[in-house]
GROMACS .gro file of C-alpha atoms in nm:
model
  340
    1UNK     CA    1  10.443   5.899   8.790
    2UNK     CA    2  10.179   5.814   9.047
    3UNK     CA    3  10.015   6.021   9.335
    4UNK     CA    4  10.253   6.032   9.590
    5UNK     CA    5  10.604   5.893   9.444
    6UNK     CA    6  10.904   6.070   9.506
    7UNK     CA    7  11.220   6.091   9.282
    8UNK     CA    8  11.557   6.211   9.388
    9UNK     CA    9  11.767   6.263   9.130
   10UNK     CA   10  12.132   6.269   9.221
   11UNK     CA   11  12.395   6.437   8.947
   12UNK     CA   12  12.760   6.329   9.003
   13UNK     CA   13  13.023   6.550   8.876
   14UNK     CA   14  13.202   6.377   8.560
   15UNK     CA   15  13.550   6.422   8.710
   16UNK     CA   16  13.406   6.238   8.983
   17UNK     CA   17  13.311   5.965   8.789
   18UNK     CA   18  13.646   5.977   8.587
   19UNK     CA   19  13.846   5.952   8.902
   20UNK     CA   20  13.605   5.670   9.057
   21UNK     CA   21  13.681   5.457   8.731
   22UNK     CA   22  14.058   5.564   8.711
   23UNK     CA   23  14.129   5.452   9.034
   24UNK     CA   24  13.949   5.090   9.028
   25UNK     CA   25  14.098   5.027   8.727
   26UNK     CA   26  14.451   5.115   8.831
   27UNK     CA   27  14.377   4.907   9.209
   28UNK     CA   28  14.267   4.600   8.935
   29UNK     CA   29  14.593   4.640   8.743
   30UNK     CA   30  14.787   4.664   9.042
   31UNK     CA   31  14.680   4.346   9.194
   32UNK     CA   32  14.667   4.170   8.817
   33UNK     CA   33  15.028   4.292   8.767
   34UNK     CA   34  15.152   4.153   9.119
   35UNK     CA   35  14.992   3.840   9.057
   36UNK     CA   36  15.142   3.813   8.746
   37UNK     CA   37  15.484   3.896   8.872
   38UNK     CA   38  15.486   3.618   9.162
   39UNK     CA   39  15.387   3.361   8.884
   40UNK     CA   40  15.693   3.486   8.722
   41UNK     CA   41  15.855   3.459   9.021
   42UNK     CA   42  15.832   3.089   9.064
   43UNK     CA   43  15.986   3.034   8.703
   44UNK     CA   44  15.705   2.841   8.562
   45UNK     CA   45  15.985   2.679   8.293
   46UNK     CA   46  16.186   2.516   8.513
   47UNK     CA   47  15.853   2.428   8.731
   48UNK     CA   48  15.719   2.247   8.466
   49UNK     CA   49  16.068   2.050   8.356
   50UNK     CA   50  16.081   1.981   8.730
   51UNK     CA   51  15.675   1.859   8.747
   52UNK     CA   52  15.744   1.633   8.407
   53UNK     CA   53  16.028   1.447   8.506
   54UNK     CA   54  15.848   1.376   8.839
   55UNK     CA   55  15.543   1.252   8.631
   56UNK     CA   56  15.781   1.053   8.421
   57UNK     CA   57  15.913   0.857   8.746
   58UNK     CA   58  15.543   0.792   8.831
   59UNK     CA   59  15.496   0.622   8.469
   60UNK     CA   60  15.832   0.430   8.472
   61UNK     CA   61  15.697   0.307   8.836
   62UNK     CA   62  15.360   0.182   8.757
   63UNK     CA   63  15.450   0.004   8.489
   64UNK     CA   64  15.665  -0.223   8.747
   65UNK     CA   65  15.392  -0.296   8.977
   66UNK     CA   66  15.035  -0.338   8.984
   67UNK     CA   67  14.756  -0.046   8.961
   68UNK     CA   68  14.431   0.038   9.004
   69UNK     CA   69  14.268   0.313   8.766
   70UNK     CA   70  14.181   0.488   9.127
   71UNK     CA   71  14.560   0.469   9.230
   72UNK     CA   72  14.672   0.587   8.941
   73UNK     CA   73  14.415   0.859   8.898
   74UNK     CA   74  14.524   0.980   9.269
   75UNK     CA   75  14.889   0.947   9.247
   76UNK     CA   76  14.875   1.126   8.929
   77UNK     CA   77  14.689   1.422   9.059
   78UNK     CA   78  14.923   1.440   9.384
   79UNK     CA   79  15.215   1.422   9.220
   80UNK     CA   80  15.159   1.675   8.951
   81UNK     CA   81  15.021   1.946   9.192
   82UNK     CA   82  15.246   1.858   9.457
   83UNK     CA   83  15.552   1.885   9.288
   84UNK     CA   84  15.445   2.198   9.074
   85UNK     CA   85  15.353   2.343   9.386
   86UNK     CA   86  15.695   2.262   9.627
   87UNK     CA   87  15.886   2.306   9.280
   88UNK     CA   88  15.732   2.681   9.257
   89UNK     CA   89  15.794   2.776   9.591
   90UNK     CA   90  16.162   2.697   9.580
   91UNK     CA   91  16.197   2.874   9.226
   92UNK     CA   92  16.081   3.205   9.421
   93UNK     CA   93  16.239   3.181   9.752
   94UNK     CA   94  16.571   3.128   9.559
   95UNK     CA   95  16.507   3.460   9.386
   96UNK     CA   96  16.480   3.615   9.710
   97UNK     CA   97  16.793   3.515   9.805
   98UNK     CA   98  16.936   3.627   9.477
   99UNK     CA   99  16.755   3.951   9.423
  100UNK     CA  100  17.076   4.133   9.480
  101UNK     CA  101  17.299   3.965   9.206
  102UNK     CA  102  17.024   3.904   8.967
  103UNK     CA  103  16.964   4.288   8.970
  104UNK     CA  104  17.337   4.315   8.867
  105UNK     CA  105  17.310   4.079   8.494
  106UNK     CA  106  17.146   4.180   8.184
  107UNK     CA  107  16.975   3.850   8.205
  108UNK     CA  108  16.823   3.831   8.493
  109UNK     CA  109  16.739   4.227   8.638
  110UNK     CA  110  16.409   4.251   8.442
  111UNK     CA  111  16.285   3.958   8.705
  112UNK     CA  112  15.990   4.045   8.942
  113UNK     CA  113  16.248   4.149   9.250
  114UNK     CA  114  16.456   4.384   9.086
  115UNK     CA  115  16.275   4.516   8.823
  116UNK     CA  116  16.046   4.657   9.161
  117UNK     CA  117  15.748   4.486   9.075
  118UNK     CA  118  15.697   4.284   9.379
  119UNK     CA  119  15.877   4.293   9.743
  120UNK     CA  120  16.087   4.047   9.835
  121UNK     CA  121  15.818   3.983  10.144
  122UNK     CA  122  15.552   3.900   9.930
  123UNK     CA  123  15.792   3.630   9.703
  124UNK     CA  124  15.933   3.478  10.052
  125UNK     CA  125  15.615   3.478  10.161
  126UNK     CA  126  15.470   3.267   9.842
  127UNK     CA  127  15.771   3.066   9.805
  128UNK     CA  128  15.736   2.960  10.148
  129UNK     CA  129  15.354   2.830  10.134
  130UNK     CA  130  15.376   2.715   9.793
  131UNK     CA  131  15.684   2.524   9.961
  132UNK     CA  132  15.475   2.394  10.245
  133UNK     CA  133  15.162   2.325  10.026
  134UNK     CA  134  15.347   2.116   9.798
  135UNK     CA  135  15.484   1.872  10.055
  136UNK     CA  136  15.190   1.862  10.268
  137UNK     CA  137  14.977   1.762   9.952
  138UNK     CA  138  15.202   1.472   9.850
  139UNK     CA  139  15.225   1.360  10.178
  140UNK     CA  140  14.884   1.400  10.228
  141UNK     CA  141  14.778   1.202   9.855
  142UNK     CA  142  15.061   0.998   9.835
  143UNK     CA  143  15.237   0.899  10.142
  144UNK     CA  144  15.527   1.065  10.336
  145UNK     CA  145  15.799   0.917  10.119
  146UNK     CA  146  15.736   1.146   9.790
  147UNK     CA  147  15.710   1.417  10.020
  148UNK     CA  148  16.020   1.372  10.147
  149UNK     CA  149  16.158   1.341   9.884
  150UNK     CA  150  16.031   1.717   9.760
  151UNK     CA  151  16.126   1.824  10.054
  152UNK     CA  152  16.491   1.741  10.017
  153UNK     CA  153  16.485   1.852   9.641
  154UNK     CA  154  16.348   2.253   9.821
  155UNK     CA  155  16.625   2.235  10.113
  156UNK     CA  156  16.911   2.136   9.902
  157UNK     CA  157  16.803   2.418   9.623
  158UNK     CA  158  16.763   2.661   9.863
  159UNK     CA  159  17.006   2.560  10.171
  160UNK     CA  160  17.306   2.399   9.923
  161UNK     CA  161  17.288   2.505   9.560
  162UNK     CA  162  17.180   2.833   9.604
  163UNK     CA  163  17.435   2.978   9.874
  164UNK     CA  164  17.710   2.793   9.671
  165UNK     CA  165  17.674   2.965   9.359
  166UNK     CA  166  17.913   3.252   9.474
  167UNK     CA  167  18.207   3.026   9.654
  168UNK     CA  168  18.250   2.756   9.449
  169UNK     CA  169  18.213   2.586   9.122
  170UNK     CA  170  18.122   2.244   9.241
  171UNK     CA  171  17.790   2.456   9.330
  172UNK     CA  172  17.714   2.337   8.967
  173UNK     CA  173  17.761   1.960   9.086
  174UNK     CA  174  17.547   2.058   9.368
  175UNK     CA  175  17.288   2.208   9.178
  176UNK     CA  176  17.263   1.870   9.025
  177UNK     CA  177  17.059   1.692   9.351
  178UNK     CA  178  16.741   1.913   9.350
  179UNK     CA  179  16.748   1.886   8.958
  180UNK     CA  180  16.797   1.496   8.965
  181UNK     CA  181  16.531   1.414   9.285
  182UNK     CA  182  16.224   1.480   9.119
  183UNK     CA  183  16.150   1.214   8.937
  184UNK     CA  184  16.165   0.989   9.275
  185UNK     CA  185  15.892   1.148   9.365
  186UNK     CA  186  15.669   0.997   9.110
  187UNK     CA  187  15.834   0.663   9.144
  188UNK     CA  188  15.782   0.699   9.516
  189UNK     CA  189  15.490   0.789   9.486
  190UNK     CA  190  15.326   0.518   9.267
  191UNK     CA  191  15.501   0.289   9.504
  192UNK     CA  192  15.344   0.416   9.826
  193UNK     CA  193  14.993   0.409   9.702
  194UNK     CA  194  15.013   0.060   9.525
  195UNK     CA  195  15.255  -0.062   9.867
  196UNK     CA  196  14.921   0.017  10.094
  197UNK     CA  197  14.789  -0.331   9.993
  198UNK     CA  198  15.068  -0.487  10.053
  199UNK     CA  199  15.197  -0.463  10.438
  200UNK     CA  200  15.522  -0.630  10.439
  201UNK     CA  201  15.665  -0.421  10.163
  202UNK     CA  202  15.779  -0.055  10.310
  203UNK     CA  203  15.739   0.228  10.050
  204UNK     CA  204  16.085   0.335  10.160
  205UNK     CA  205  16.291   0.068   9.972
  206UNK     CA  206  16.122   0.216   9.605
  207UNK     CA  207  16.417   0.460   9.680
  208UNK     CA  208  16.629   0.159   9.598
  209UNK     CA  209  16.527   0.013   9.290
  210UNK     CA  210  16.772   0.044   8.982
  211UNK     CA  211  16.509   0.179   8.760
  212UNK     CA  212  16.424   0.489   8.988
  213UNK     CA  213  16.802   0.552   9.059
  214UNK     CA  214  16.861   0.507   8.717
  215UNK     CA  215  16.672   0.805   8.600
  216UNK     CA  216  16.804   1.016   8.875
  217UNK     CA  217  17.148   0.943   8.749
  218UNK     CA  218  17.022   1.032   8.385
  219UNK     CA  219  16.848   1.371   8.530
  220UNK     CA  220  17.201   1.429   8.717
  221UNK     CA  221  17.451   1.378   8.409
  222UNK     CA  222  17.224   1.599   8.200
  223UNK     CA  223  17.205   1.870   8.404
  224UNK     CA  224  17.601   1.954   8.364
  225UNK     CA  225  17.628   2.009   7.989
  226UNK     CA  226  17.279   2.178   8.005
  227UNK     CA  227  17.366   2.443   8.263
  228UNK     CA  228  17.732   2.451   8.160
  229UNK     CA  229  17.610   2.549   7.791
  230UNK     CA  230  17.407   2.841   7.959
  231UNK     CA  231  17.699   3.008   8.198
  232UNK     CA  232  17.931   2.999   7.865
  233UNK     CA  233  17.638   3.169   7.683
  234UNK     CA  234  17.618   3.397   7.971
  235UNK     CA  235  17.983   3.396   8.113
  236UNK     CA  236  17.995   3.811   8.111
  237UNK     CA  237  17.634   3.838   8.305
  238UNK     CA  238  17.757   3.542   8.546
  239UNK     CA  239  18.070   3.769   8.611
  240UNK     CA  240  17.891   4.086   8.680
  241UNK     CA  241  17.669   3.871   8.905
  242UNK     CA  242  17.971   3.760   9.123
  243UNK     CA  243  17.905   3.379   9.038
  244UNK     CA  244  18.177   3.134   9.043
  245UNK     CA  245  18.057   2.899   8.757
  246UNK     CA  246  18.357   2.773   8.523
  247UNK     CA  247  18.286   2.972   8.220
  248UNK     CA  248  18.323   3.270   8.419
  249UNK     CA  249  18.670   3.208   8.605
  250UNK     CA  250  18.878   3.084   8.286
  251UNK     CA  251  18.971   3.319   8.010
  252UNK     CA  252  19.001   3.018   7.733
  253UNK     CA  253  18.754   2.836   7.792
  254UNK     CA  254  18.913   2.490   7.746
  255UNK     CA  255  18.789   2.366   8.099
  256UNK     CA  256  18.458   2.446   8.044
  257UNK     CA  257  18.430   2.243   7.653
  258UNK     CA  258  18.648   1.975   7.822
  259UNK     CA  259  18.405   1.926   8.121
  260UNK     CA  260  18.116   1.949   7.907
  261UNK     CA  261  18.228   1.747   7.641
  262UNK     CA  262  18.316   1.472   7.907
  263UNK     CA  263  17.971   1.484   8.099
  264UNK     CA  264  17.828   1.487   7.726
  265UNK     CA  265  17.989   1.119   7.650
  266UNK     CA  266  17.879   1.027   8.018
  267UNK     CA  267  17.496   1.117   7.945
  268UNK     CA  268  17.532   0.843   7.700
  269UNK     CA  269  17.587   0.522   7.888
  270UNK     CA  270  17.379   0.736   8.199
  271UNK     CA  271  17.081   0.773   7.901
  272UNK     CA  272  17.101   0.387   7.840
  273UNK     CA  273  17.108   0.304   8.169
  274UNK     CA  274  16.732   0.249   8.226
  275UNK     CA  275  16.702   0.010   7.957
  276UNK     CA  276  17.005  -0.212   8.090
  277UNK     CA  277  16.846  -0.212   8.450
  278UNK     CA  278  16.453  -0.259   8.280
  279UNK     CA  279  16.536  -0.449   7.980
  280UNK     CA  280  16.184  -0.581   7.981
  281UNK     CA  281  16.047  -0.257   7.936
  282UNK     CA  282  16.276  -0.066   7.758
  283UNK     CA  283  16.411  -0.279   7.444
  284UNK     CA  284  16.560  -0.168   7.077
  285UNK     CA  285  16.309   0.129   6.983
  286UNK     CA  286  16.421   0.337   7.296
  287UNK     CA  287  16.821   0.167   7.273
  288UNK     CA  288  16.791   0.349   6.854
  289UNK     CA  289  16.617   0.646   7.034
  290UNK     CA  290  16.825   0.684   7.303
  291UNK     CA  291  17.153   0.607   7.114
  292UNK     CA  292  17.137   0.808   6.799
  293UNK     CA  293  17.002   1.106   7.034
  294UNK     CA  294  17.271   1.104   7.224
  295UNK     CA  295  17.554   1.071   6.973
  296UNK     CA  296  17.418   1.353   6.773
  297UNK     CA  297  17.440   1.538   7.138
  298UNK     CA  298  17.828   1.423   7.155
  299UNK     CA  299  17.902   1.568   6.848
  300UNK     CA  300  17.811   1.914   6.937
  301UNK     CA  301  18.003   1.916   7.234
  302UNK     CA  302  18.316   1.803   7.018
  303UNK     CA  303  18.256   2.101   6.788
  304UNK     CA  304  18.262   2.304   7.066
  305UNK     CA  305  18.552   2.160   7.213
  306UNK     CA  306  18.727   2.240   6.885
  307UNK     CA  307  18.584   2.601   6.841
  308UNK     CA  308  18.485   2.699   7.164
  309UNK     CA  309  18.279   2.988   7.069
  310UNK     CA  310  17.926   3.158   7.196
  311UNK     CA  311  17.804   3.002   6.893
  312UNK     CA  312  17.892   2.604   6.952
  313UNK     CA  313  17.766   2.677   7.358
  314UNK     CA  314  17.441   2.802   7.209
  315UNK     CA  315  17.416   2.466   6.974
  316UNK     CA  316  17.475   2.255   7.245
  317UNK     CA  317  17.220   2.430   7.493
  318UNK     CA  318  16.921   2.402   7.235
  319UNK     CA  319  17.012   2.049   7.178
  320UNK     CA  320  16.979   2.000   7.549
  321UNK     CA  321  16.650   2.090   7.549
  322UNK     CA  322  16.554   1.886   7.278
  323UNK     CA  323  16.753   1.570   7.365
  324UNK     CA  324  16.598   1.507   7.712
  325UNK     CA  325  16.247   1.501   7.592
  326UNK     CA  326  16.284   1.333   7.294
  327UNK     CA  327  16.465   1.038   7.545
  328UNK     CA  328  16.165   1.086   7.800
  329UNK     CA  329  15.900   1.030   7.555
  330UNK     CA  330  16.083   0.753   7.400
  331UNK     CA  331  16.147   0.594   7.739
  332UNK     CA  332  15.757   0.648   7.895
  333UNK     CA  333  15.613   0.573   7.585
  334UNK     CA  334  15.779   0.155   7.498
  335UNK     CA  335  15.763   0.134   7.852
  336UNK     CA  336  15.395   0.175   7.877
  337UNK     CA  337  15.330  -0.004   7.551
  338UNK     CA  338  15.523  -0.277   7.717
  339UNK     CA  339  15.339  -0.256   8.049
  340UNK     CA  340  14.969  -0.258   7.899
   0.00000   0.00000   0.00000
């Protein structure tokens, strides 16, 4: 060292330093854990089926109507963030309000609410400004009409569906409007953008084309087998839970392969549906698609119907899951083929 410098030297205590790191890293897996837990909160699954089908409307829309690789490019964006973001904050304020019952099933009590790893403050509180952001962003990117439209699909989830769930079992007929909405949004909101060069025609009346209502009645039918499939799967949880789906209320049950079954031949003609109201987008490929998809769907539901065991409920579930894309892709895909 040179004339005249100083060192201090400074010796910290090892525990010290121990404790320091302990308790940053704990703080850093705290806040990485509650983060974690309000993404779970939002149930990113059914966020995403929600965002697709929405993105789905937006392709069956601009392929009816002229576009602009700017339009699209900015519909596109507001839809998809939009949507995923009014879509997640319904997800988690409808765990709030069934914290209580969800703590109750096997199914459900490991969720971020009951299992104590978040408040319910802190979900309300993201559910309602993911809520908020969502709508304001389509509104703001695409026009008021696709964010009204996600703003009915988060007030009948949470204001309808969800307090119905425990009176009635038409609360899974209700559940069927937020579920069926979303992909109006899209096809609302391809309208509104490409409507803003064109005065006299009002964004509103998009609502009324056949091919947007179309899809909403093939999101709609779809839903009841789907969700029907699950409460028989889950009848025992759904009973402990206090829920008054079918499955749960009859010993047999008949009612419950009958009704699915039924809404199982009706997602047939519902599934077709877009092609008869768009036949010059949708032509043989997505009839063959659409068709043999959908018969292979009825005859799960009849071997349920004749067995009507966990088994069949499970068959018919997973081939829910894998029927409605399989149509979607079919349907966006000739459509845009047709379109270009």
């Amino acid at each position: 060292m040179g004339r005249g410098e100083c060192v201090l030297f400074v010796t910290v205590p090892e525990f010290l330093v121990d404790q320091t790191a302990a308790i940053n890293s704990a703080a850093l897996d705290a806040t990485g854990s509650t983060a974690s837990a309000l993404i779970e909160a939002t149930k990113p699954g059914i966020t995403r089926l929600v965002t697709t089908t929405a993105m789905v409307g937006l392709a069956m829309s601009v392929a009816v109507r002229p576009w602009t690789l700017g339009q699209l490019l900015i519909a596109a964006a507001g839809v998809l963030v939009g949507t995923a973001l009014s879509a997640s904050g319904a997800n988690a304020i409808n765990q709030v309000m069934e914290h209580r019952r969800d703590a109750l099933m096997n199914r459900t009590m490991r969720r971020p609410i009951p299992s104590g790893r978040v408040t319910t403050s802190q979900v309300l509180t993201a559910g309602i400004i993911l809520s908020v952001a969502g709508v304001a962003l389509l509104w703001a990117v695409c026009g008021i009409v696709p964010a009204m439209v996600s703003l009915a699909c988060v007030l009948s989830y949470v204001l309808i569906y969800t307090p119905l769930k425990p009176i009635t079992t038409l609360a899974t007929v209700a559940g069927t409007i937020p579920g069926a909405l979303p992909p109006l949004i899209g096809y609302s909101a391809a309208a509104s953008i490409s409507a803003a060069n064109v005065e006299s025609v009002s964004p509103w009346l998009s609502l009324l084309e056949p091919l947007g209502i179309s899809l909403v009645v093939l999101m709609c039918v779809w839903q009841v087998p789907h969700f029907l499939a699950i409460a028989w799967m889950y009848k025992d949880d759904y009973i402990r839970g206090g829920y008054r789906v079918l499955p749960a209320i009859e010993q047999t049950g008949s009612w419950t392969a009958a009704t699915i079954a039924l809404w199982s031949v009706a997602l047939l003609p519902a599934t077709l549906l877009p092609a008869a109201v768009a036949p010059e987008l949708l032509g043989l490929p997505y009839l063959g698609i659409a068709t043999v998809s959908g018969l292979a769907f009825i005859a799960l539901a009849a071997k349920l119907l004749a067995s009507r065991d966990r088994a069949a409920a499970r068959r018919v579930f997973f081939a829910s899951i894998i029927h409605l894309p399989v149509v979607l892709i079919a349907m966006v895909c000739e459509a845009i083929l047709r379109a270009i």
